């Protein structure tokens, strides 16, 4: 049995991003940049008015100026601003050559073809200089970072219609267990509804192309055929059949199919029997069948691996700090991952463990939005202790 840190190190150290592909900026949301995103043009490309008002030469103010024309957004005033004149201007319009300030419309008195400016203006007032939001060639977002909605907008503003992102991993999901039936089907004695593959598909869909197969029964021939199909993907994830029972056949059949096991059993609770191996470039995860164990294995190992395949610079689970609402007993051998509800109290997050922490309790665990790390060790964590947690 190895520690969670050791397991993550063995898993992530050799992983490289999948090859890059050019995609439309519009499709970039949730993808990781394979190259630095460099601006194609200066933003803004010209001096822009920040206000609706009048473009002036600051030196002419205070005073009364003649209106020489209009500069509207997308329709610039063609001529230079002559001394003693002003140009009506709107937000987003080009500030005409010769003018160096914009006076908001609220601060002027308009009379026919003239405008009175009772106060002075500073040169540069309400003018956004060209390049104030970045120059052509500047790195807008470095490689290895997510594209968020704001970054997609930044790429578009910088003139980029396409971005280079690592290919999304193809993931095959396979639930194993002779007792499993898809929801909606009638149940015979001893059968239960299959929930792990739905959970895994939902958890992984944002960062991967996920395909799932119907559950496979615990017999060697069925498993061999289903596993062989799944091994064609970049990542094969199974649930169930990796423990020590007579019918836990996943690891042995994978071994026959040429999967080299990198680790089996990690000192965590729940989720101890998790396995990880490789066949060629395919990563092979064996999550335990208990649904909460599968959920924990997905958060701790599978998601980080998928983030690394997508090229994310820091693929490790992103823990946040919080405070326990009640005391918890630590486990001497295993790191525990306790399901909890989070709430903000003052300037900190309080984590309230839910009732029902056994590894089959996926229904009760739906009340939780947090996975609290209780490090292995002796003694208790007192109420109010600072812990780290993952958002579910
Ligand atoms: P196993 O890891 O195969 O020993 O399964 C452990 C427990 O999880 C058993 O009670 C199984 O019935 C249950 N289980 C296994 N796979 C699933 C699944 N896909 N959905 C729901 N429960 C499952
Ligand atoms: Mg089983």
mmCIF file of N, CA, C and O in Angstrom, residues 95-169:
data_model
loop_
_atom_site.group_PDB
_atom_site.id
_atom_site.type_symbol
_atom_site.label_atom_id
_atom_site.label_comp_id
_atom_site.label_asym_id
_atom_site.label_seq_id
_atom_site.Cartn_x
_atom_site.Cartn_y
_atom_site.Cartn_z
ATOM 1 N N UNK A 95 -10.860 59.037 -31.034
ATOM 2 C CA UNK A 95 -10.604 60.426 -30.641
ATOM 3 C C UNK A 95 -9.846 61.088 -31.799
ATOM 4 O O UNK A 95 -8.777 60.613 -32.181
ATOM 5 N N UNK A 96 -10.387 62.154 -32.408
ATOM 6 C CA UNK A 96 -9.778 62.700 -33.627
ATOM 7 C C UNK A 96 -8.368 63.238 -33.379
ATOM 8 O O UNK A 96 -8.069 63.688 -32.276
ATOM 9 N N UNK A 97 -7.526 63.144 -34.402
ATOM 10 C CA UNK A 97 -6.198 63.763 -34.336
ATOM 11 C C UNK A 97 -6.366 65.221 -33.945
ATOM 12 O O UNK A 97 -7.315 65.878 -34.367
ATOM 13 N N UNK A 98 -5.449 65.729 -33.184
ATOM 14 C CA UNK A 98 -5.492 67.134 -32.794
ATOM 15 C C UNK A 98 -6.209 67.350 -31.479
ATOM 16 O O UNK A 98 -5.989 68.366 -30.825
ATOM 17 N N UNK A 99 -7.060 66.413 -31.060
ATOM 18 C CA UNK A 99 -7.734 66.570 -29.761
ATOM 19 C C UNK A 99 -7.004 65.706 -28.746
ATOM 20 O O UNK A 99 -6.382 64.703 -29.100
ATOM 21 N N UNK A 100 -7.048 66.095 -27.487
ATOM 22 C CA UNK A 100 -6.321 65.345 -26.461
ATOM 23 C C UNK A 100 -7.169 65.076 -25.219
ATOM 24 O O UNK A 100 -6.662 64.601 -24.220
ATOM 25 N N UNK A 101 -8.451 65.411 -25.279
ATOM 26 C CA UNK A 101 -9.303 65.133 -24.117
ATOM 27 C C UNK A 101 -10.752 65.018 -24.579
ATOM 28 O O UNK A 101 -11.115 65.515 -25.650
ATOM 29 N N UNK A 102 -11.547 64.332 -23.740
ATOM 30 C CA UNK A 102 -12.984 64.248 -24.003
ATOM 31 C C UNK A 102 -13.699 64.774 -22.752
ATOM 32 O O UNK A 102 -13.374 64.371 -21.632
ATOM 33 N N UNK A 103 -14.632 65.692 -22.975
ATOM 34 C CA UNK A 103 -15.413 66.242 -21.861
ATOM 35 C C UNK A 103 -16.794 65.585 -21.902
ATOM 36 O O UNK A 103 -17.460 65.623 -22.940
ATOM 37 N N UNK A 104 -17.228 64.977 -20.795
ATOM 38 C CA UNK A 104 -18.528 64.302 -20.801
ATOM 39 C C UNK A 104 -19.666 65.280 -21.088
ATOM 40 O O UNK A 104 -19.606 66.446 -20.691
ATOM 41 N N UNK A 105 -20.678 64.774 -21.745
ATOM 42 C CA UNK A 105 -21.800 65.614 -22.181
ATOM 43 C C UNK A 105 -22.493 66.280 -20.989
ATOM 44 O O UNK A 105 -23.026 67.388 -21.108
ATOM 45 N N UNK A 106 -22.424 65.628 -19.819
ATOM 46 C CA UNK A 106 -23.066 66.189 -18.625
ATOM 47 C C UNK A 106 -22.397 67.488 -18.164
ATOM 48 O O UNK A 106 -22.964 68.218 -17.355
ATOM 49 N N UNK A 107 -21.169 67.776 -18.627
ATOM 50 C CA UNK A 107 -20.434 68.938 -18.108
ATOM 51 C C UNK A 107 -20.405 70.113 -19.090
ATOM 52 O O UNK A 107 -19.563 71.005 -18.964
ATOM 53 N N UNK A 108 -21.253 70.074 -20.094
ATOM 54 C CA UNK A 108 -21.216 71.152 -21.090
ATOM 55 C C UNK A 108 -22.603 71.761 -21.238
ATOM 56 O O UNK A 108 -23.595 71.189 -20.793
ATOM 57 N N UNK A 109 -22.624 72.913 -21.878
ATOM 58 C CA UNK A 109 -23.909 73.550 -22.215
ATOM 59 C C UNK A 109 -23.925 73.700 -23.721
ATOM 60 O O UNK A 109 -23.046 74.338 -24.304
ATOM 61 N N UNK A 110 -24.905 73.037 -24.352
ATOM 62 C CA UNK A 110 -24.967 73.077 -25.824
ATOM 63 C C UNK A 110 -25.906 74.188 -26.264
ATOM 64 O O UNK A 110 -26.996 74.335 -25.720
ATOM 65 N N UNK A 111 -25.432 75.005 -27.256
ATOM 66 C CA UNK A 111 -26.334 76.009 -27.826
ATOM 67 C C UNK A 111 -26.128 75.959 -29.328
ATOM 68 O O UNK A 111 -25.035 76.286 -29.802
ATOM 69 N N UNK A 112 -27.163 75.557 -30.067
ATOM 70 C CA UNK A 112 -27.103 75.436 -31.532
ATOM 71 C C UNK A 112 -25.836 74.704 -31.968
ATOM 72 O O UNK A 112 -25.632 73.562 -31.603
ATOM 73 N N UNK A 113 -24.979 75.446 -32.689
ATOM 74 C CA UNK A 113 -23.776 74.821 -33.244
ATOM 75 C C UNK A 113 -22.546 75.032 -32.364
ATOM 76 O O UNK A 113 -21.422 74.813 -32.796
ATOM 77 N N UNK A 114 -22.805 75.483 -31.137
ATOM 78 C CA UNK A 114 -21.677 75.781 -30.239
ATOM 79 C C UNK A 114 -21.840 75.012 -28.929
ATOM 80 O O UNK A 114 -22.955 74.629 -28.560
ATOM 81 N N UNK A 115 -20.716 74.827 -28.259
ATOM 82 C CA UNK A 115 -20.733 74.166 -26.960
ATOM 83 C C UNK A 115 -19.925 75.003 -25.986
ATOM 84 O O UNK A 115 -18.783 75.380 -26.285
ATOM 85 N N UNK A 116 -20.538 75.248 -24.823
ATOM 86 C CA UNK A 116 -19.808 75.983 -23.784
ATOM 87 C C UNK A 116 -19.229 74.984 -22.791
ATOM 88 O O UNK A 116 -19.930 74.084 -22.318
ATOM 89 N N UNK A 117 -17.931 75.169 -22.497
ATOM 90 C CA UNK A 117 -17.235 74.320 -21.523
ATOM 91 C C UNK A 117 -16.890 75.211 -20.329
ATOM 92 O O UNK A 117 -15.910 75.943 -20.374
ATOM 93 N N UNK A 118 -17.687 75.153 -19.255
ATOM 94 C CA UNK A 118 -17.446 76.069 -18.137
ATOM 95 C C UNK A 118 -16.150 75.750 -17.375
ATOM 96 O O UNK A 118 -15.580 76.627 -16.747
ATOM 97 N N UNK A 119 -15.726 74.451 -17.418
ATOM 98 C CA UNK A 119 -14.515 74.088 -16.664
ATOM 99 C C UNK A 119 -13.395 73.685 -17.619
ATOM 100 O O UNK A 119 -13.647 73.345 -18.766
ATOM 101 N N UNK A 120 -12.153 73.656 -17.058
ATOM 102 C CA UNK A 120 -11.008 73.181 -17.829
ATOM 103 C C UNK A 120 -11.004 71.655 -17.901
ATOM 104 O O UNK A 120 -11.811 70.997 -17.261
ATOM 105 N N UNK A 121 -10.109 71.111 -18.719
ATOM 106 C CA UNK A 121 -9.934 69.650 -18.790
ATOM 107 C C UNK A 121 -8.447 69.364 -18.828
ATOM 108 O O UNK A 121 -7.664 70.166 -19.342
ATOM 109 N N UNK A 122 -8.069 68.209 -18.254
ATOM 110 C CA UNK A 122 -6.662 67.806 -18.317
ATOM 111 C C UNK A 122 -6.406 67.047 -19.608
ATOM 112 O O UNK A 122 -7.281 66.274 -20.045
ATOM 113 N N UNK A 123 -5.230 67.271 -20.196
ATOM 114 C CA UNK A 123 -4.879 66.502 -21.394
ATOM 115 C C UNK A 123 -4.960 65.012 -21.052
ATOM 116 O O UNK A 123 -4.502 64.595 -19.992
ATOM 117 N N UNK A 124 -5.572 64.229 -21.907
ATOM 118 C CA UNK A 124 -5.688 62.776 -21.687
ATOM 119 C C UNK A 124 -6.970 62.372 -20.980
ATOM 120 O O UNK A 124 -7.277 61.177 -20.889
ATOM 121 N N UNK A 125 -7.751 63.361 -20.476
ATOM 122 C CA UNK A 125 -8.962 63.004 -19.732
ATOM 123 C C UNK A 125 -9.938 62.244 -20.622
ATOM 124 O O UNK A 125 -10.233 62.667 -21.746
ATOM 125 N N UNK A 126 -10.396 61.097 -20.125
ATOM 126 C CA UNK A 126 -11.412 60.269 -20.797
ATOM 127 C C UNK A 126 -10.989 59.754 -22.173
ATOM 128 O O UNK A 126 -11.835 59.440 -23.004
ATOM 129 N N UNK A 127 -9.657 59.688 -22.381
ATOM 130 C CA UNK A 127 -9.136 59.111 -23.623
ATOM 131 C C UNK A 127 -8.382 57.832 -23.249
ATOM 132 O O UNK A 127 -7.530 57.851 -22.365
ATOM 133 N N UNK A 128 -8.752 56.720 -23.913
ATOM 134 C CA UNK A 128 -8.042 55.453 -23.689
ATOM 135 C C UNK A 128 -6.956 55.341 -24.744
ATOM 136 O O UNK A 128 -7.270 55.166 -25.932
ATOM 137 N N UNK A 129 -5.674 55.442 -24.356
ATOM 138 C CA UNK A 129 -4.613 55.458 -25.369
ATOM 139 C C UNK A 129 -4.515 54.118 -26.103
ATOM 140 O O UNK A 129 -4.842 53.075 -25.531
ATOM 141 N N UNK A 130 -4.052 54.130 -27.347
ATOM 142 C CA UNK A 130 -3.842 52.863 -28.060
ATOM 143 C C UNK A 130 -2.863 51.994 -27.270
ATOM 144 O O UNK A 130 -1.907 52.508 -26.697
ATOM 145 N N UNK A 131 -3.124 50.702 -27.224
ATOM 146 C CA UNK A 131 -2.212 49.786 -26.527
ATOM 147 C C UNK A 131 -2.390 49.767 -25.021
ATOM 148 O O UNK A 131 -1.666 49.060 -24.326
ATOM 149 N N UNK A 132 -3.368 50.538 -24.482
ATOM 150 C CA UNK A 132 -3.508 50.558 -23.014
ATOM 151 C C UNK A 132 -3.981 49.207 -22.476
ATOM 152 O O UNK A 132 -3.815 48.916 -21.299
ATOM 153 N N UNK A 133 -4.540 48.358 -23.322
ATOM 154 C CA UNK A 133 -4.960 47.017 -22.888
ATOM 155 C C UNK A 133 -4.042 45.942 -23.471
ATOM 156 O O UNK A 133 -4.380 44.763 -23.481
ATOM 157 N N UNK A 134 -2.860 46.348 -23.981
ATOM 158 C CA UNK A 134 -1.891 45.361 -24.471
ATOM 159 C C UNK A 134 -1.433 45.659 -25.892
ATOM 160 O O UNK A 134 -2.185 46.227 -26.681
ATOM 161 N N UNK A 135 -0.178 45.263 -26.155
ATOM 162 C CA UNK A 135 0.424 45.520 -27.468
ATOM 163 C C UNK A 135 0.437 44.246 -28.302
ATOM 164 O O UNK A 135 0.383 43.139 -27.746
ATOM 165 N N UNK A 136 0.511 44.391 -29.623
ATOM 166 C CA UNK A 136 0.661 43.234 -30.511
ATOM 167 C C UNK A 136 1.892 42.456 -30.071
ATOM 168 O O UNK A 136 2.927 43.048 -29.766
ATOM 169 N N UNK A 137 1.781 41.132 -29.999
ATOM 170 C CA UNK A 137 2.914 40.297 -29.590
ATOM 171 C C UNK A 137 2.927 39.978 -28.102
ATOM 172 O O UNK A 137 3.570 39.026 -27.675
ATOM 173 N N UNK A 138 2.223 40.750 -27.279
ATOM 174 C CA UNK A 138 2.162 40.450 -25.842
ATOM 175 C C UNK A 138 1.545 39.073 -25.613
ATOM 176 O O UNK A 138 0.623 38.677 -26.328
ATOM 177 N N UNK A 139 2.030 38.357 -24.582
ATOM 178 C CA UNK A 139 1.383 37.094 -24.210
ATOM 179 C C UNK A 139 0.118 37.417 -23.410
ATOM 180 O O UNK A 139 0.184 38.047 -22.358
ATOM 181 N N UNK A 140 -1.005 37.011 -23.951
ATOM 182 C CA UNK A 140 -2.301 37.283 -23.304
ATOM 183 C C UNK A 140 -2.542 36.241 -22.208
ATOM 184 O O UNK A 140 -2.909 36.569 -21.084
ATOM 185 N N UNK A 141 -2.344 34.958 -22.542
ATOM 186 C CA UNK A 141 -2.467 33.854 -21.582
ATOM 187 C C UNK A 141 -1.337 32.867 -21.891
ATOM 188 O O UNK A 141 -1.160 32.499 -23.055
ATOM 189 N N UNK A 142 -0.568 32.456 -20.882
ATOM 190 C CA UNK A 142 0.520 31.511 -21.164
ATOM 191 C C UNK A 142 0.014 30.092 -21.397
ATOM 192 O O UNK A 142 -1.088 29.736 -20.936
ATOM 193 N N UNK A 143 0.810 29.299 -22.102
ATOM 194 C CA UNK A 143 0.456 27.890 -22.313
ATOM 195 C C UNK A 143 0.316 27.184 -20.965
ATOM 196 O O UNK A 143 0.909 27.581 -19.975
ATOM 197 N N UNK A 144 -0.491 26.124 -20.980
ATOM 198 C CA UNK A 144 -0.667 25.366 -19.739
ATOM 199 C C UNK A 144 -1.758 25.922 -18.843
ATOM 200 O O UNK A 144 -1.935 25.453 -17.734
ATOM 201 N N UNK A 145 -2.495 26.930 -19.326
ATOM 202 C CA UNK A 145 -3.592 27.497 -18.525
ATOM 203 C C UNK A 145 -4.938 27.204 -19.184
ATOM 204 O O UNK A 145 -5.029 27.083 -20.405
ATOM 205 N N UNK A 146 -5.974 27.154 -18.378
ATOM 206 C CA UNK A 146 -7.339 26.987 -18.884
ATOM 207 C C UNK A 146 -7.769 28.192 -19.683
ATOM 208 O O UNK A 146 -7.424 29.316 -19.336
ATOM 209 N N UNK A 147 -8.599 27.967 -20.670
ATOM 210 C CA UNK A 147 -9.342 29.075 -21.265
ATOM 211 C C UNK A 147 -10.664 29.208 -20.524
ATOM 212 O O UNK A 147 -11.463 28.276 -20.493
ATOM 213 N N UNK A 148 -10.845 30.355 -19.912
ATOM 214 C CA UNK A 148 -12.089 30.674 -19.209
ATOM 215 C C UNK A 148 -12.910 31.568 -20.138
ATOM 216 O O UNK A 148 -12.392 32.026 -21.159
ATOM 217 N N UNK A 149 -14.161 31.864 -19.812
ATOM 218 C CA UNK A 149 -14.918 32.797 -20.668
ATOM 219 C C UNK A 149 -14.181 34.132 -20.856
ATOM 220 O O UNK A 149 -14.125 34.656 -21.967
ATOM 221 N N UNK A 150 -13.608 34.672 -19.781
ATOM 222 C CA UNK A 150 -12.877 35.943 -19.887
ATOM 223 C C UNK A 150 -11.666 35.835 -20.803
ATOM 224 O O UNK A 150 -11.345 36.770 -21.542
ATOM 225 N N UNK A 151 -10.986 34.692 -20.785
ATOM 226 C CA UNK A 151 -9.789 34.517 -21.626
ATOM 227 C C UNK A 151 -10.163 34.277 -23.083
ATOM 228 O O UNK A 151 -9.414 34.643 -23.984
ATOM 229 N N UNK A 152 -11.295 33.608 -23.295
ATOM 230 C CA UNK A 152 -11.790 33.466 -24.675
ATOM 231 C C UNK A 152 -12.049 34.867 -25.243
ATOM 232 O O UNK A 152 -11.668 35.183 -26.376
ATOM 233 N N UNK A 153 -12.661 35.738 -24.417
ATOM 234 C CA UNK A 153 -12.931 37.111 -24.853
ATOM 235 C C UNK A 153 -11.619 37.857 -25.101
ATOM 236 O O UNK A 153 -11.488 38.598 -26.084
ATOM 237 N N UNK A 154 -10.612 37.652 -24.222
ATOM 238 C CA UNK A 154 -9.326 38.323 -24.388
ATOM 239 C C UNK A 154 -8.662 37.886 -25.695
ATOM 240 O O UNK A 154 -8.086 38.705 -26.421
ATOM 241 N N UNK A 155 -8.750 36.593 -26.005
ATOM 242 C CA UNK A 155 -8.161 36.084 -27.254
ATOM 243 C C UNK A 155 -8.858 36.727 -28.451
ATOM 244 O O UNK A 155 -8.203 37.163 -29.409
ATOM 245 N N UNK A 156 -10.175 36.799 -28.398
ATOM 246 C CA UNK A 156 -10.928 37.404 -29.504
ATOM 247 C C UNK A 156 -10.545 38.875 -29.643
ATOM 248 O O UNK A 156 -10.279 39.364 -30.752
ATOM 249 N N UNK A 157 -10.460 39.602 -28.515
ATOM 250 C CA UNK A 157 -10.115 41.034 -28.546
ATOM 251 C C UNK A 157 -8.715 41.237 -29.113
ATOM 252 O O UNK A 157 -8.446 42.243 -29.770
ATOM 253 N N UNK A 158 -7.829 40.271 -28.861
ATOM 254 C CA UNK A 158 -6.459 40.373 -29.359
ATOM 255 C C UNK A 158 -6.356 39.897 -30.807
ATOM 256 O O UNK A 158 -5.265 39.778 -31.350
ATOM 257 N N UNK A 159 -7.483 39.588 -31.418
ATOM 258 C CA UNK A 159 -7.518 39.303 -32.853
ATOM 259 C C UNK A 159 -7.337 37.845 -33.212
ATOM 260 O O UNK A 159 -7.085 37.521 -34.371
ATOM 261 N N UNK A 160 -7.480 36.943 -32.219
ATOM 262 C CA UNK A 160 -7.196 35.533 -32.497
ATOM 263 C C UNK A 160 -8.486 34.759 -32.755
ATOM 264 O O UNK A 160 -9.300 34.563 -31.861
ATOM 265 N N UNK A 161 -8.646 34.301 -33.980
ATOM 266 C CA UNK A 161 -9.833 33.511 -34.345
ATOM 267 C C UNK A 161 -9.637 32.048 -33.995
ATOM 268 O O UNK A 161 -10.593 31.297 -33.852
ATOM 269 N N UNK A 162 -8.367 31.636 -33.832
ATOM 270 C CA UNK A 162 -8.062 30.238 -33.499
ATOM 271 C C UNK A 162 -7.057 30.196 -32.360
ATOM 272 O O UNK A 162 -6.252 31.113 -32.200
ATOM 273 N N UNK A 163 -7.099 29.120 -31.596
ATOM 274 C CA UNK A 163 -6.123 28.911 -30.531
ATOM 275 C C UNK A 163 -5.598 27.480 -30.627
ATOM 276 O O UNK A 163 -6.268 26.604 -31.177
ATOM 277 N N UNK A 164 -4.394 27.266 -30.087
ATOM 278 C CA UNK A 164 -3.795 25.938 -30.105
ATOM 279 C C UNK A 164 -3.989 25.302 -28.736
ATOM 280 O O UNK A 164 -3.498 25.818 -27.732
ATOM 281 N N UNK A 165 -4.722 24.195 -28.699
ATOM 282 C CA UNK A 165 -5.009 23.512 -27.433
ATOM 283 C C UNK A 165 -4.660 22.039 -27.568
ATOM 284 O O UNK A 165 -4.764 21.466 -28.653
ATOM 285 N N UNK A 166 -4.276 21.430 -26.433
ATOM 286 C CA UNK A 166 -4.018 19.992 -26.464
ATOM 287 C C UNK A 166 -5.326 19.273 -26.760
ATOM 288 O O UNK A 166 -6.390 19.686 -26.315
ATOM 289 N N UNK A 167 -5.193 18.192 -27.510
ATOM 290 C CA UNK A 167 -6.354 17.367 -27.817
ATOM 291 C C UNK A 167 -6.996 16.898 -26.508
ATOM 292 O O UNK A 167 -6.305 16.667 -25.517
ATOM 293 N N UNK A 168 -8.341 16.790 -26.534
ATOM 294 C CA UNK A 168 -9.028 16.252 -25.352
ATOM 295 C C UNK A 168 -8.834 14.738 -25.298
ATOM 296 O O UNK A 168 -8.961 14.064 -26.318
ATOM 297 N N UNK A 169 -8.532 14.208 -24.103
ATOM 298 C CA UNK A 169 -8.368 12.753 -24.031
ATOM 299 C C UNK A 169 -9.677 12.013 -24.330
ATOM 300 O O UNK A 169 -10.761 12.496 -23.990
#
